[in-house]
Coordinates of C-alpha atoms in Angstrom, one line a residue:
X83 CA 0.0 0.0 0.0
X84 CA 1.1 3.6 -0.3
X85 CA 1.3 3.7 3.9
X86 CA 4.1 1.3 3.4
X87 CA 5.7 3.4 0.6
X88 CA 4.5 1.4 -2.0
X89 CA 2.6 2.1 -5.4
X90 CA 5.5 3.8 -7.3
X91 CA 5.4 6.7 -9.7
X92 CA 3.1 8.9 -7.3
X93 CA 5.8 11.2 -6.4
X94 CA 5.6 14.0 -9.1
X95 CA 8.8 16.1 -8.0
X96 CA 12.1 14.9 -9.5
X97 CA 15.0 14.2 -7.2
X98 CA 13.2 15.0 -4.5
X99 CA 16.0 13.1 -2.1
X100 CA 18.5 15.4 -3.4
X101 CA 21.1 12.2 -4.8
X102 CA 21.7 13.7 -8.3
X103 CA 24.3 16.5 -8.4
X104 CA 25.3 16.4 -11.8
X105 CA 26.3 20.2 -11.8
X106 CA 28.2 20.6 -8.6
X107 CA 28.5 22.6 -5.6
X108 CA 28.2 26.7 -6.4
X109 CA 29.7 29.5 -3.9
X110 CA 28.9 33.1 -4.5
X111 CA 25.5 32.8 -5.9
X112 CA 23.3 36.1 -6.4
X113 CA 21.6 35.5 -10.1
X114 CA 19.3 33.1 -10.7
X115 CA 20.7 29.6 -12.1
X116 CA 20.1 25.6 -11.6
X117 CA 23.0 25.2 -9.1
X118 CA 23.3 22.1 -6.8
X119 CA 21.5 19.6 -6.9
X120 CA 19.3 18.4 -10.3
X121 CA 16.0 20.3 -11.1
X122 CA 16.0 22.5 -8.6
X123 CA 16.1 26.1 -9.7
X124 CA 17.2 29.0 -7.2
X125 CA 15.6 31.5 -8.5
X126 CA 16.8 35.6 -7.1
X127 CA 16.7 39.2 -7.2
X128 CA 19.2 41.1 -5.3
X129 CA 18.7 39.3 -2.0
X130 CA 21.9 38.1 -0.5
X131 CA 24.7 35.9 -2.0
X132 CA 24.4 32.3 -1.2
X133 CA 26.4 28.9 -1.5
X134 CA 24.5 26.0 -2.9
X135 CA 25.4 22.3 -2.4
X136 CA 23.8 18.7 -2.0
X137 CA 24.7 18.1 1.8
X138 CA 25.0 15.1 3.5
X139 CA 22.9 16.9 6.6
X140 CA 19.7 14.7 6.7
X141 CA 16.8 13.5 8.8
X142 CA 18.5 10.7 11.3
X143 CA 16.6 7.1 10.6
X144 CA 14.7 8.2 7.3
X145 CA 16.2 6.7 4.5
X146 CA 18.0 9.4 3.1
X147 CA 21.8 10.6 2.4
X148 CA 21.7 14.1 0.9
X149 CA 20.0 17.4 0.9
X150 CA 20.4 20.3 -0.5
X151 CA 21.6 22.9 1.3
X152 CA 21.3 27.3 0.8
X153 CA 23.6 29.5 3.0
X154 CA 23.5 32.8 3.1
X155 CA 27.0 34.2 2.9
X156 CA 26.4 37.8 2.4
X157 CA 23.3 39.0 3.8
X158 CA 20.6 41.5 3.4
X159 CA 18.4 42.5 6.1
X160 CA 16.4 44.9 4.0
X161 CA 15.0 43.7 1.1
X162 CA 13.6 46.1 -1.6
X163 CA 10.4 46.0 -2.6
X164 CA 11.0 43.9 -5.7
X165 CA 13.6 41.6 -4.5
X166 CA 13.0 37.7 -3.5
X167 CA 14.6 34.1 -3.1
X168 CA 12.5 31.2 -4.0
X169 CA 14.1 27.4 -4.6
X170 CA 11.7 26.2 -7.2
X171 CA 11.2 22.9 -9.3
X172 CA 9.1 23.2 -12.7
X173 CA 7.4 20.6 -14.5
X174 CA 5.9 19.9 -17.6
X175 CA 2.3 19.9 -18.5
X176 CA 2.3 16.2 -20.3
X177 CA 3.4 15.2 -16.5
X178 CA 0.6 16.9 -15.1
X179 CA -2.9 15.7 -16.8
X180 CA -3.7 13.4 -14.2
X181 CA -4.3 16.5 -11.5
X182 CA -7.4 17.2 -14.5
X183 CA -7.0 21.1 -13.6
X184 CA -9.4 23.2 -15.0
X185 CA -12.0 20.4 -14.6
X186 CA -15.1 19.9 -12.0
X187 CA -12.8 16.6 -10.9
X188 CA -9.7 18.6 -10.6
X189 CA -7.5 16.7 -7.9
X190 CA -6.0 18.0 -4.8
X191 CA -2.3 17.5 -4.4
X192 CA -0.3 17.4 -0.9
X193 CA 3.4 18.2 -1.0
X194 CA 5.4 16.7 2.0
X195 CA 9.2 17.4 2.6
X196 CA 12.0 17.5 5.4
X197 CA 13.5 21.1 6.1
X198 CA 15.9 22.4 8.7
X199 CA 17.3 26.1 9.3
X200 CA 18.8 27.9 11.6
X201 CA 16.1 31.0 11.3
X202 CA 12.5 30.2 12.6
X203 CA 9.5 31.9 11.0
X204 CA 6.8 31.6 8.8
X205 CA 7.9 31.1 5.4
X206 CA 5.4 30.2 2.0
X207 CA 5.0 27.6 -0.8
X208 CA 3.4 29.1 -3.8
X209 CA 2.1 26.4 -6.7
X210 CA 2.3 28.7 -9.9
X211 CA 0.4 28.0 -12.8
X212 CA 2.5 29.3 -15.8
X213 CA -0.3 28.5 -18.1
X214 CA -2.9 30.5 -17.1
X215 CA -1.5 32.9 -14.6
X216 CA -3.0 31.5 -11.4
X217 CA -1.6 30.4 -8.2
X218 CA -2.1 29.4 -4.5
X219 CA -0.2 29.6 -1.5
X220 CA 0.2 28.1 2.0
X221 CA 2.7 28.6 4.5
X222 CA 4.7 27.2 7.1
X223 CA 6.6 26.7 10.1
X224 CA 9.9 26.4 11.3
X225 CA 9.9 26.1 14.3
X226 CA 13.3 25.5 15.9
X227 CA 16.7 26.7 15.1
X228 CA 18.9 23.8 12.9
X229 CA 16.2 20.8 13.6
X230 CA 15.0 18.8 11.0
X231 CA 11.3 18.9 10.6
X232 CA 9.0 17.3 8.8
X233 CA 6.0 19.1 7.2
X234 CA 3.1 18.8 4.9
X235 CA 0.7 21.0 3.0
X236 CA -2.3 20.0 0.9
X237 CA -3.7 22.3 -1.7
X238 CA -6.9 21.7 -3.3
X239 CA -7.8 21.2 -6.9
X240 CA -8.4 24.2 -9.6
X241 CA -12.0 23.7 -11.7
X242 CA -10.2 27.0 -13.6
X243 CA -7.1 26.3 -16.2
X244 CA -6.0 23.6 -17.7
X245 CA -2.4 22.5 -18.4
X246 CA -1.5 22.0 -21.2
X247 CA -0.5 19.0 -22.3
X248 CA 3.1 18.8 -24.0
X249 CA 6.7 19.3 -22.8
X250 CA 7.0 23.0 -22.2
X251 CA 7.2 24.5 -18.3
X252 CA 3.0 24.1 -16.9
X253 CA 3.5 24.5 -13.0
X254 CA 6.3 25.4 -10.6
X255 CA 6.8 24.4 -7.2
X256 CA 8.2 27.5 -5.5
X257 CA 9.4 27.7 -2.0
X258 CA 9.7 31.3 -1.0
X259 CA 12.8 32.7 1.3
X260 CA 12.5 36.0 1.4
X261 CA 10.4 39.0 -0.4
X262 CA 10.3 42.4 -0.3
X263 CA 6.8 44.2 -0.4
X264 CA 5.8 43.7 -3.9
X265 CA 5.5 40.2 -3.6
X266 CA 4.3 40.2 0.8
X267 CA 2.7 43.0 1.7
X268 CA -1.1 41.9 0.9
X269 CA -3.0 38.7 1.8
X270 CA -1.8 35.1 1.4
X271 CA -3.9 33.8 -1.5
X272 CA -4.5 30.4 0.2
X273 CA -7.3 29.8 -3.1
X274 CA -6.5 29.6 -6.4
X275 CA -6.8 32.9 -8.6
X276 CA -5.0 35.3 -10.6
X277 CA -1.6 35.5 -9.7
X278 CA -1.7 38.9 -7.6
X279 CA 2.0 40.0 -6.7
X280 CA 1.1 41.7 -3.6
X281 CA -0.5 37.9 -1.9
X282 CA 2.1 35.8 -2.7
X283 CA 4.2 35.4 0.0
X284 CA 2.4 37.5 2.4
X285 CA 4.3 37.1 5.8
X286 CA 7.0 35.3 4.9
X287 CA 10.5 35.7 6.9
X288 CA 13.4 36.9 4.9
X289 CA 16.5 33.9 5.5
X290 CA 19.3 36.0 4.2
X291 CA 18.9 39.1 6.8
X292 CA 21.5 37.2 9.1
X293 CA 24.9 36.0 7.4
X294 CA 25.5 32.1 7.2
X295 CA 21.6 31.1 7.7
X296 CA 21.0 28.0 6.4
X297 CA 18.2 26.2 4.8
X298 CA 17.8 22.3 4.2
X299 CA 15.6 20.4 2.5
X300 CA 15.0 16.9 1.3
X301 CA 12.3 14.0 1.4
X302 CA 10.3 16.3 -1.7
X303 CA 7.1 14.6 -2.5
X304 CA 4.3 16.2 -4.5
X305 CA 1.5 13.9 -4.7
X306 CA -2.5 13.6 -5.4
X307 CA -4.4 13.4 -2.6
X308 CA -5.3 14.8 0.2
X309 CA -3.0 12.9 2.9
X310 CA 0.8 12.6 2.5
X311 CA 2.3 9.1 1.8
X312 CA 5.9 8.2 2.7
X313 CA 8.7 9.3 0.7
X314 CA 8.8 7.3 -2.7
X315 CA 12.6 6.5 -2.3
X316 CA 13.5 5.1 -6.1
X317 CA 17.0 3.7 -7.0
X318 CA 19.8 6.2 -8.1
X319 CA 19.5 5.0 -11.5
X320 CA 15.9 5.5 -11.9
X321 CA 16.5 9.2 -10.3
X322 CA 19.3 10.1 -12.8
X323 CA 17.5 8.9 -16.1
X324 CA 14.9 11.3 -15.0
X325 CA 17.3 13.7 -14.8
X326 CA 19.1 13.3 -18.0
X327 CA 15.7 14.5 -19.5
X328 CA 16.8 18.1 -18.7
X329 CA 20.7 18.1 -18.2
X330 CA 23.2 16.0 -18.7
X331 CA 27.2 16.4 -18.4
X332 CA 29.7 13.9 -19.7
X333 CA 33.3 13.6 -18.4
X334 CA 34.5 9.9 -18.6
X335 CA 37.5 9.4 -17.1
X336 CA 39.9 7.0 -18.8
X337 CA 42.7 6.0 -16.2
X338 CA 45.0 7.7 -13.9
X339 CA 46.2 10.7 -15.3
X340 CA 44.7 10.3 -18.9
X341 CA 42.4 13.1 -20.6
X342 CA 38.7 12.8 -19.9
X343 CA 36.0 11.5 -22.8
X344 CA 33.7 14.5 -23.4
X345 CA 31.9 12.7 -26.5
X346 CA 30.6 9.2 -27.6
X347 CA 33.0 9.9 -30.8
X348 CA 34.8 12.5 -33.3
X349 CA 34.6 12.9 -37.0
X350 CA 37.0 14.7 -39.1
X351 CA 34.9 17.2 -41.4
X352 CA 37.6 18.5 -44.4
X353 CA 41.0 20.0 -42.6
X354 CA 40.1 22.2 -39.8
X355 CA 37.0 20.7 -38.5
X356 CA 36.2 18.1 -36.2
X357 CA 32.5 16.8 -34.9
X358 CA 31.9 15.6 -31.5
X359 CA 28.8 13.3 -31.7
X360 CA 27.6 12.9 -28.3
X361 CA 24.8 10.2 -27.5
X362 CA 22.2 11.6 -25.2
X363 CA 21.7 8.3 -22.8
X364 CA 17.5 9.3 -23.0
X365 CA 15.9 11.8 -25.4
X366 CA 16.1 15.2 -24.0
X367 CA 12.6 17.0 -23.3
X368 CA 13.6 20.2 -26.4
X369 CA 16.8 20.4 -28.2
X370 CA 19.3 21.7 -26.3
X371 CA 19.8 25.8 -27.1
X372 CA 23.4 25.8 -26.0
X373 CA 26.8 23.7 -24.8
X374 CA 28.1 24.2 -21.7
X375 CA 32.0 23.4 -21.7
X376 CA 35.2 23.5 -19.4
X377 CA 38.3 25.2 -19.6
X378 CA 40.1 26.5 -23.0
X379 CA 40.8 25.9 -26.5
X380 CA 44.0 24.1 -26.1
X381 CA 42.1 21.3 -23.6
X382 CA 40.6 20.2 -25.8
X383 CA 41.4 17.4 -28.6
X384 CA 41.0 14.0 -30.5
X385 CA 42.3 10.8 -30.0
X386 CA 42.8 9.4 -33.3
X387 CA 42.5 5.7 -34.1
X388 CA 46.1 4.6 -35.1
X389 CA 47.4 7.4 -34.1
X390 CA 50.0 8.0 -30.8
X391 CA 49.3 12.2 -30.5
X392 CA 46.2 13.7 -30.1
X393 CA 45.0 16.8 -32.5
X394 CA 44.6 19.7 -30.5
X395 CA 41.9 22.1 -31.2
X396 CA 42.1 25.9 -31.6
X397 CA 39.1 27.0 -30.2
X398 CA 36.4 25.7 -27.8
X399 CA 33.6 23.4 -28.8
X400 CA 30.3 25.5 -29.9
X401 CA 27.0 23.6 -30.3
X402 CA 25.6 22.8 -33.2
X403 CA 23.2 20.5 -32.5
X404 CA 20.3 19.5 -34.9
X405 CA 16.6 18.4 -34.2
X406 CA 17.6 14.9 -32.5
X407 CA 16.7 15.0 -29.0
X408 CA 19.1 12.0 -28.8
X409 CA 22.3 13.4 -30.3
X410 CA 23.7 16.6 -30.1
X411 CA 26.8 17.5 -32.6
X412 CA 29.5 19.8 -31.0
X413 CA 31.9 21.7 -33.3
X414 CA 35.7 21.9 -32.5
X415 CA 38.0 23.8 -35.0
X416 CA 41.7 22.5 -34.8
X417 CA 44.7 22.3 -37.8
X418 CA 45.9 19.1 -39.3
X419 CA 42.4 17.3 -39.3
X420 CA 42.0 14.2 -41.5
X421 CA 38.8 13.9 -43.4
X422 CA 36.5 11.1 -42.7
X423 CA 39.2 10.3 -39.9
X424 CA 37.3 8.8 -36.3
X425 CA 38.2 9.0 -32.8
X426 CA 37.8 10.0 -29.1
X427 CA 36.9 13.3 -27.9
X428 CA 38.4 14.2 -25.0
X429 CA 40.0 17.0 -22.4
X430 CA 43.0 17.0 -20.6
X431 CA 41.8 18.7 -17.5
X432 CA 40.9 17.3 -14.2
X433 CA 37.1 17.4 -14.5
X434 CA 36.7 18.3 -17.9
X435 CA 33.5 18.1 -19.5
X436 CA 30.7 19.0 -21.9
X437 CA 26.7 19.4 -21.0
X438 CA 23.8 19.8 -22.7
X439 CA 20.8 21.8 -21.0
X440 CA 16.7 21.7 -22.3
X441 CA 15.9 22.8 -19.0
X442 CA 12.2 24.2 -18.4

């Protein structure tokens, strides 16, 4: 049953445990990015600078190893009006049919989750409906400084809106930090409606006005109903398939000190061209719109077939991609290329890799 943790697939949040940290820890954070842990967004406007990481903090006897973890390193204890901090996970619509919004049987959904900070307060979750512009909030508790606990929130069903039903961005999951007065000085709309700026976040404490706060959370469970069930824990595998949907980074290392595979092979294209053909390991939710790389142009290279040296390339990868959601085609330039000749990608620094992004 789902009180023993059973019936799988009901949890509607990705990586809700925190395991997958494909992108790596971030320091100095104070512009909006998907740092930390996988499909989580911190989303941010001028309040504080913050380090992001996945955190092996966690709820004792629960089943789980990581977290992810804000810390406010530079505070501000005097938001403007427009400013705000919200962690936030968005999903697609084609995910969402079975909460049949915008219907007379439109479901209600509970989210459950572990959270632990060292500032108490009141502070608000916000389900936004990118579609149609409407949105509900609830808050919460925290109730003791640095204690993990354990909290659940149900919202009801919206007869107004439906999602629509394909792969682009339908709802977001937004746990709000901090706010100045545009988005907390009216009344917490704890219905759905419009999306009024003002009702928001009404009330909500601000966790960067005190340098080094921290925020934890983990155990993320969105799910239909009107009770919450235990955490769906899934296998790592299953977690990071899901994932891949929406990022994925390749940097295979090959032995002790050897260069790092970037690429499932290389291509020589006439005599200054080579093509990285990469293999996506699912189908990406859009083409990806852009390659994110390490280091420089002289990192990078081939390893030819038959060949003892390596052709070094002259400029960093670009992205040329394609309509394939399985492949993606990076360019390199370099000198000395051999037409039609096949090999390795690779690069020759510690941690060197390519990624490919189609987040929401």
């Amino acid at each position: 049953s789902a009180d023993a943790g059973g019936l799988t697939g009901r949890n509607l949040i990705i990586n809700g445990a925190m395991t997958v940290n494909q992108r790596g820890d971030s320091t100095s954070k104070t512009a909006t990015g998907y740092y930390g842990p996988d499909r989580f967004q911190w989303i941010i406007s001028n309040l504080g600078t913050w380090s992001i990481s996945q955190s092996t903090t966690v709820p004792s006897g629960k089943g789980f190893g990581y977290s992810y973890k804000l810390e406010a390193t530079t505070a501000d204890a005097s938001p403007a009006a427009g400013d705000f901090a919200i962690l936030s996970q968005k999903m697609e619509g084609q995910n969402l049919q079975l909460l049949k919004k915008g219907t007379s049987d439109a479901e209600s959904v509970t989210l459950s989750f572990w959270a632990r900070s060292s500032k108490t307060g009141t502070f608000v979750i916000e389900l936004y409906d990118t579609d149609n512009t409407r949105s509900i909030s609830k808050s919460y508790s925290i109730s003791s400084t640095d204690t993990w606990e354990y909290k659940t929130i149900t919202f009801a069903g919206d007869t107004t809106g439906a999602f629509t039903n394909d792969a682009n961005e339908s709802l977001q999951v937004n746990w709000w930090l901090g706010a100045g007065s545009t988005y907390s000085s009216g009344t917490l709309n704890t219905s759905w409606g419009s999306r009024t700026n003002a009702d928001i976040a009404a009330g909500v404490a601000n966790l960067a006005d005190t340098a080094n706060a921290t925020f934890y959370i983990t155990g993320v469970q969105l799910e239909v109903g009107d009770t919450a069930t235990p955490f769906e824990h899934e296998s790592y595998d299953t977690t990071i398939q899901k994932c891949y949907r929406y990022y994925y980074k390749t940097n295979l290392d090959i032995g002790t000190n050897s260069p790092y595979i970037i690429g499932s092979y290389a291509l020589g294209v006439g005599a200054t061209l080579i093509w990285c053909i990469t293999d996506y390991p699912v189908p990406m939710r859009i083409r990806p719109t852009a390659l994110e790389q390490s280091g420089t142009a002289s990192d990078y290279g081939v390893l030819r077939v038959g060949v003892s040296t390596a052709v070094t390339c002259s400029a960093v990868p670009t992205y040329t991609g394609g309509t394939n959601l399985k492949r993606g085609i990076s360019q390199f330039t370099a000198s000395g290329v051999t037409n039609g000749a096949a090999g390795l990608p690779m690069n020759n620094t510690t941690n060197g890799y390519l990624a490919w992004s189609a987040e929401l």
